[in-house]
Structure formats: C-alpha cells, structure tokens
Amino acid sequence: MSDDGTKDRFFRERRLLLGTSAVLLAHQLLGITVTDSAETLGLRFEIADPSKIWWAVWAVWLWTAVCVVQQLNSLRPRTTYPKDRDDETRDRLSDWIAVKRVRREAMKHLRSTVPRTLRPTFEVVFADRAKSTIPGGPDVLYTCVNVSARWECDDANVAASKASEFEKAMEAAGWRISGGTVAQEGGECTFTIESCVST
C-alpha cells in the first residue's frame, strides 16, 4: 500500500477511535444508557440485554485502537520525521525544565530579600542557549535564563547590593552567571541577571 493510502486509512481509523471514545466517555461520565427498546424509521426494536451494546462498543474501540497503532507503525514516524525535529523537541523540553528550576530558586530568593511594601515585580524568561568549550574535555551546553527584578527604590547602591546578593544565590545553586545590568531611575531600582544552567 502507498504511503498516501496508509495515511488515509490511519486518519479514518483515528476518527473512528475518537468517535467511539466520545461515545464511551458519554456513557461513563454522563450516564447515557441504552433502553431495552428503540424505534428507527418507524420500526421498533426490542433489546433483550442493553448492556451488551456497550460491550460491543468497547470491542469496536479496542479493535480500532489496535488498527491505529498498526497504521502508525506502518507510517514509520521515526524514519519519516527527521532526527533534527526530535533534537529540537528535546532541547525545548530541557529549556522548559531549566527555566522552571531557575524560576523556583529566583522567586524564593527575591521574595525573601525584596519586601512587598516596595511593590516589586519579577520576571523569569528564557534567554538563549550557549556552549562552553573545555580544553581537552567535552563541550558543555547551557540554557540561559534572564531574571529581572523591579521595585521602588531611590538608592543605586541598594540596587547593586541586591543584584550582587542574587548573583551569589544563583551561583550557590550551581549555575553560571553570564552577565547582567543594574539601574536606578525614576524612583525605581532594577536589575537583570542572566543565569546559565548546564543541560
């Protein structure tokens, strides 16, 4: 069978699987049942055991699920889709985990050092991916995350001190600081620090 034919069959069976899944979910969650009689086109049908209809639906669902798995295997997704896409997915997952780790530590530190009375705002965002080459060793890949803090403040020295404390806290967590900025303007202090997490 051609790849187009395999894809068409896969999509048809997937639609059938979704349809039977919706019927079964309606039965399980909404309590929809089948009575012992039904009328269609003016004909009346008597059903001796309505529960057997659900066994038939489950059988159709199971058969369709097996067919979907077989068709998916026939499409050879591992060879059809390039490895680069798999690597990209892994990189995005790794970046997401790194941002979550930095956010957890950064927010814990910032909330304990910048009081709420100063009306602070914090932001943690993905910045970039970086590579560090160690002479005679393997390359180390990093996910770099920008952490920004802004609060009411009239002293630039306070901003520098808070930024320095934050850098030390991130380094203590095992991350590399690759740069940052500190500013005081218009009654507000701000800093942005880039923390890089090895992946």
Coordinates of C-alpha atoms in Angstrom, one line a residue:
M1 CA 0.0 0.0 0.0
S2 CA 1.3 3.5 -0.8
D3 CA 2.1 6.0 1.9
D4 CA -0.8 8.1 0.9
G5 CA -3.2 5.1 1.2
T6 CA -1.7 4.3 4.6
K7 CA -2.1 7.8 5.8
D8 CA -5.8 7.9 4.6
R9 CA -6.5 4.7 6.4
F10 CA -4.8 5.9 9.6
F11 CA -6.8 9.1 9.6
R12 CA -10.1 7.2 9.0
E13 CA -9.3 4.8 11.9
R14 CA -8.2 7.6 14.1
R15 CA -11.6 9.4 13.5
L16 CA -13.4 6.2 14.3
L17 CA -11.3 5.8 17.5
L18 CA -12.1 9.3 18.6
G19 CA -15.8 8.8 17.8
T20 CA -16.1 5.6 19.9
S21 CA -14.1 7.2 22.6
A22 CA -16.6 10.1 22.8
V23 CA -19.5 7.6 23.0
L24 CA -17.8 5.7 25.8
L25 CA -17.0 8.8 27.7
A26 CA -20.6 10.0 27.4
H27 CA -21.7 6.6 28.8
Q28 CA -19.1 6.7 31.6
L29 CA -19.3 10.3 32.6
L30 CA -22.8 11.5 31.7
G31 CA -24.6 8.2 32.4
I32 CA -26.0 7.9 28.9
T33 CA -27.6 4.4 28.6
V34 CA -29.5 2.3 26.0
T35 CA -33.0 1.3 26.9
D36 CA -34.5 -2.2 26.1
S37 CA -36.4 -0.8 23.1
A38 CA -35.7 1.6 20.3
E39 CA -37.5 3.0 17.3
T40 CA -35.9 3.9 13.9
L41 CA -37.6 4.7 10.6
G42 CA -40.9 3.6 12.1
L43 CA -39.5 0.2 13.1
R44 CA -39.5 -0.8 16.8
F45 CA -36.6 -2.9 18.1
E46 CA -36.7 -4.8 21.3
I47 CA -33.3 -5.3 23.0
A48 CA -33.0 -8.2 25.4
D49 CA -29.9 -7.0 27.2
P50 CA -28.9 -3.4 26.6
S51 CA -25.6 -3.8 28.5
K52 CA -24.3 -6.0 25.7
I53 CA -24.3 -3.0 23.4
W54 CA -21.7 -1.3 25.5
W55 CA -19.6 -4.5 25.3
A56 CA -19.8 -4.2 21.5
V57 CA -18.8 -0.6 21.6
W58 CA -15.8 -1.5 23.8
A59 CA -14.9 -4.2 21.3
V60 CA -15.0 -1.7 18.4
W61 CA -12.9 0.7 20.4
L62 CA -10.3 -1.9 21.2
W63 CA -10.2 -3.1 17.6
T64 CA -9.9 0.5 16.3
A65 CA -7.1 1.2 18.8
V66 CA -5.1 -1.8 17.6
C67 CA -5.6 -0.7 13.9
V68 CA -4.5 2.9 14.7
V69 CA -1.3 1.6 16.4
Q70 CA -0.6 -0.7 13.4
Q71 CA -1.2 2.1 10.8
L72 CA 1.0 4.4 12.9
N73 CA 3.8 1.8 12.9
S74 CA 3.3 1.4 9.1
L75 CA 3.9 5.2 8.6
R76 CA 7.4 4.8 10.2
P77 CA 7.3 8.1 12.1
R78 CA 10.8 7.6 13.5
T79 CA 12.3 7.4 9.9
T80 CA 9.8 9.8 8.3
Y81 CA 10.4 12.7 10.6
P82 CA 14.0 13.9 10.8
K83 CA 16.1 13.5 13.8
D84 CA 16.6 17.2 14.0
R85 CA 12.9 17.6 15.0
D86 CA 13.4 15.1 17.8
D87 CA 16.5 17.0 18.9
E88 CA 14.6 20.3 18.8
T89 CA 11.8 18.8 21.0
R90 CA 14.4 17.5 23.5
D91 CA 16.0 21.0 23.6
R92 CA 12.7 22.7 24.2
L93 CA 11.9 20.4 27.0
S94 CA 15.3 20.9 28.5
D95 CA 14.9 24.6 28.2
W96 CA 11.5 24.5 29.9
I97 CA 12.9 22.5 32.8
A98 CA 15.8 24.9 33.2
V99 CA 13.5 27.9 33.3
K100 CA 11.3 26.2 35.9
R101 CA 14.3 25.4 38.1
V102 CA 15.7 29.0 37.9
R103 CA 12.2 30.5 38.5
R104 CA 11.8 28.4 41.6
E105 CA 15.1 29.4 43.1
A106 CA 15.0 33.0 41.9
M107 CA 11.5 33.7 43.2
K108 CA 12.3 32.1 46.6
H109 CA 15.4 34.4 47.0
L110 CA 13.7 37.6 45.6
R111 CA 10.6 37.3 47.7
S112 CA 12.7 36.9 50.9
T113 CA 15.0 39.9 50.1
V114 CA 12.7 42.4 48.4
P115 CA 9.7 43.2 50.7
R116 CA 6.2 43.6 49.3
T117 CA 6.0 47.1 50.7
L118 CA 8.3 48.2 47.8
R119 CA 5.8 46.9 45.3
P120 CA 8.3 44.6 43.5
T121 CA 7.7 42.9 40.1
F122 CA 9.8 39.9 39.0
E123 CA 10.2 38.2 35.6
V124 CA 11.9 35.0 34.6
V125 CA 12.2 34.2 30.9
F126 CA 14.3 32.0 28.6
A127 CA 17.2 34.0 27.0
D128 CA 19.3 31.7 24.8
R129 CA 21.3 28.5 24.5
A130 CA 25.1 28.7 24.9
K131 CA 28.0 26.4 24.6
S132 CA 31.2 26.3 26.6
T133 CA 34.3 24.5 25.4
I134 CA 36.6 23.0 27.9
P135 CA 40.1 22.4 26.7
G136 CA 40.6 18.6 26.5
G137 CA 37.1 17.9 27.5
P138 CA 33.6 17.8 26.1
D139 CA 31.5 20.8 25.2
V140 CA 29.0 21.9 27.9
L141 CA 25.6 23.1 26.7
Y142 CA 23.8 25.8 28.8
T143 CA 20.3 27.1 28.9
C144 CA 20.5 30.8 29.8
V145 CA 17.6 32.4 31.7
N146 CA 17.1 36.1 32.3
V147 CA 15.8 37.1 35.8
S148 CA 14.6 40.7 36.1
A149 CA 13.5 42.5 39.3
R150 CA 12.0 46.0 39.7
W151 CA 11.0 47.7 42.9
E152 CA 10.5 51.2 44.5
C153 CA 14.0 52.5 45.4
D154 CA 15.9 55.7 45.4
D155 CA 19.4 54.4 46.0
A156 CA 21.6 52.9 43.2
N157 CA 23.8 51.2 45.8
V158 CA 20.8 49.2 47.1
A159 CA 20.1 48.0 43.5
A160 CA 23.8 46.9 43.1
S161 CA 23.7 45.2 46.5
K162 CA 20.5 43.3 45.7
A163 CA 21.9 42.3 42.3
S164 CA 25.1 41.0 44.0
E165 CA 23.2 39.0 46.6
F166 CA 21.1 37.5 43.8
E167 CA 24.2 36.5 41.8
K168 CA 25.7 34.8 44.8
A169 CA 22.4 32.9 45.4
M170 CA 22.3 31.7 41.8
E171 CA 26.0 30.6 41.9
A172 CA 25.3 28.8 45.1
A173 CA 22.6 26.9 43.3
G174 CA 25.3 25.7 40.9
W175 CA 24.6 28.0 37.9
R176 CA 26.9 30.2 35.9
I177 CA 26.2 34.0 35.8
S178 CA 26.9 35.2 32.3
G179 CA 26.1 38.9 32.7
G180 CA 23.6 41.4 33.8
T181 CA 22.6 45.0 34.2
V182 CA 21.7 47.2 37.3
A183 CA 19.9 50.6 37.1
Q184 CA 18.2 53.2 39.3
E185 CA 15.9 55.7 37.7
G186 CA 12.6 57.5 38.4
G187 CA 12.3 56.2 41.9
E188 CA 12.8 52.6 40.8
C189 CA 15.7 50.1 41.0
T190 CA 16.0 47.3 38.5
F191 CA 18.4 44.6 37.7
T192 CA 18.5 41.8 35.1
I193 CA 20.8 38.8 35.7
E194 CA 21.4 36.0 33.2
S195 CA 21.8 32.6 34.8
C196 CA 23.0 29.7 32.7
V197 CA 22.1 26.1 33.6
S198 CA 24.0 23.2 32.2
T199 CA 21.8 20.8 30.2

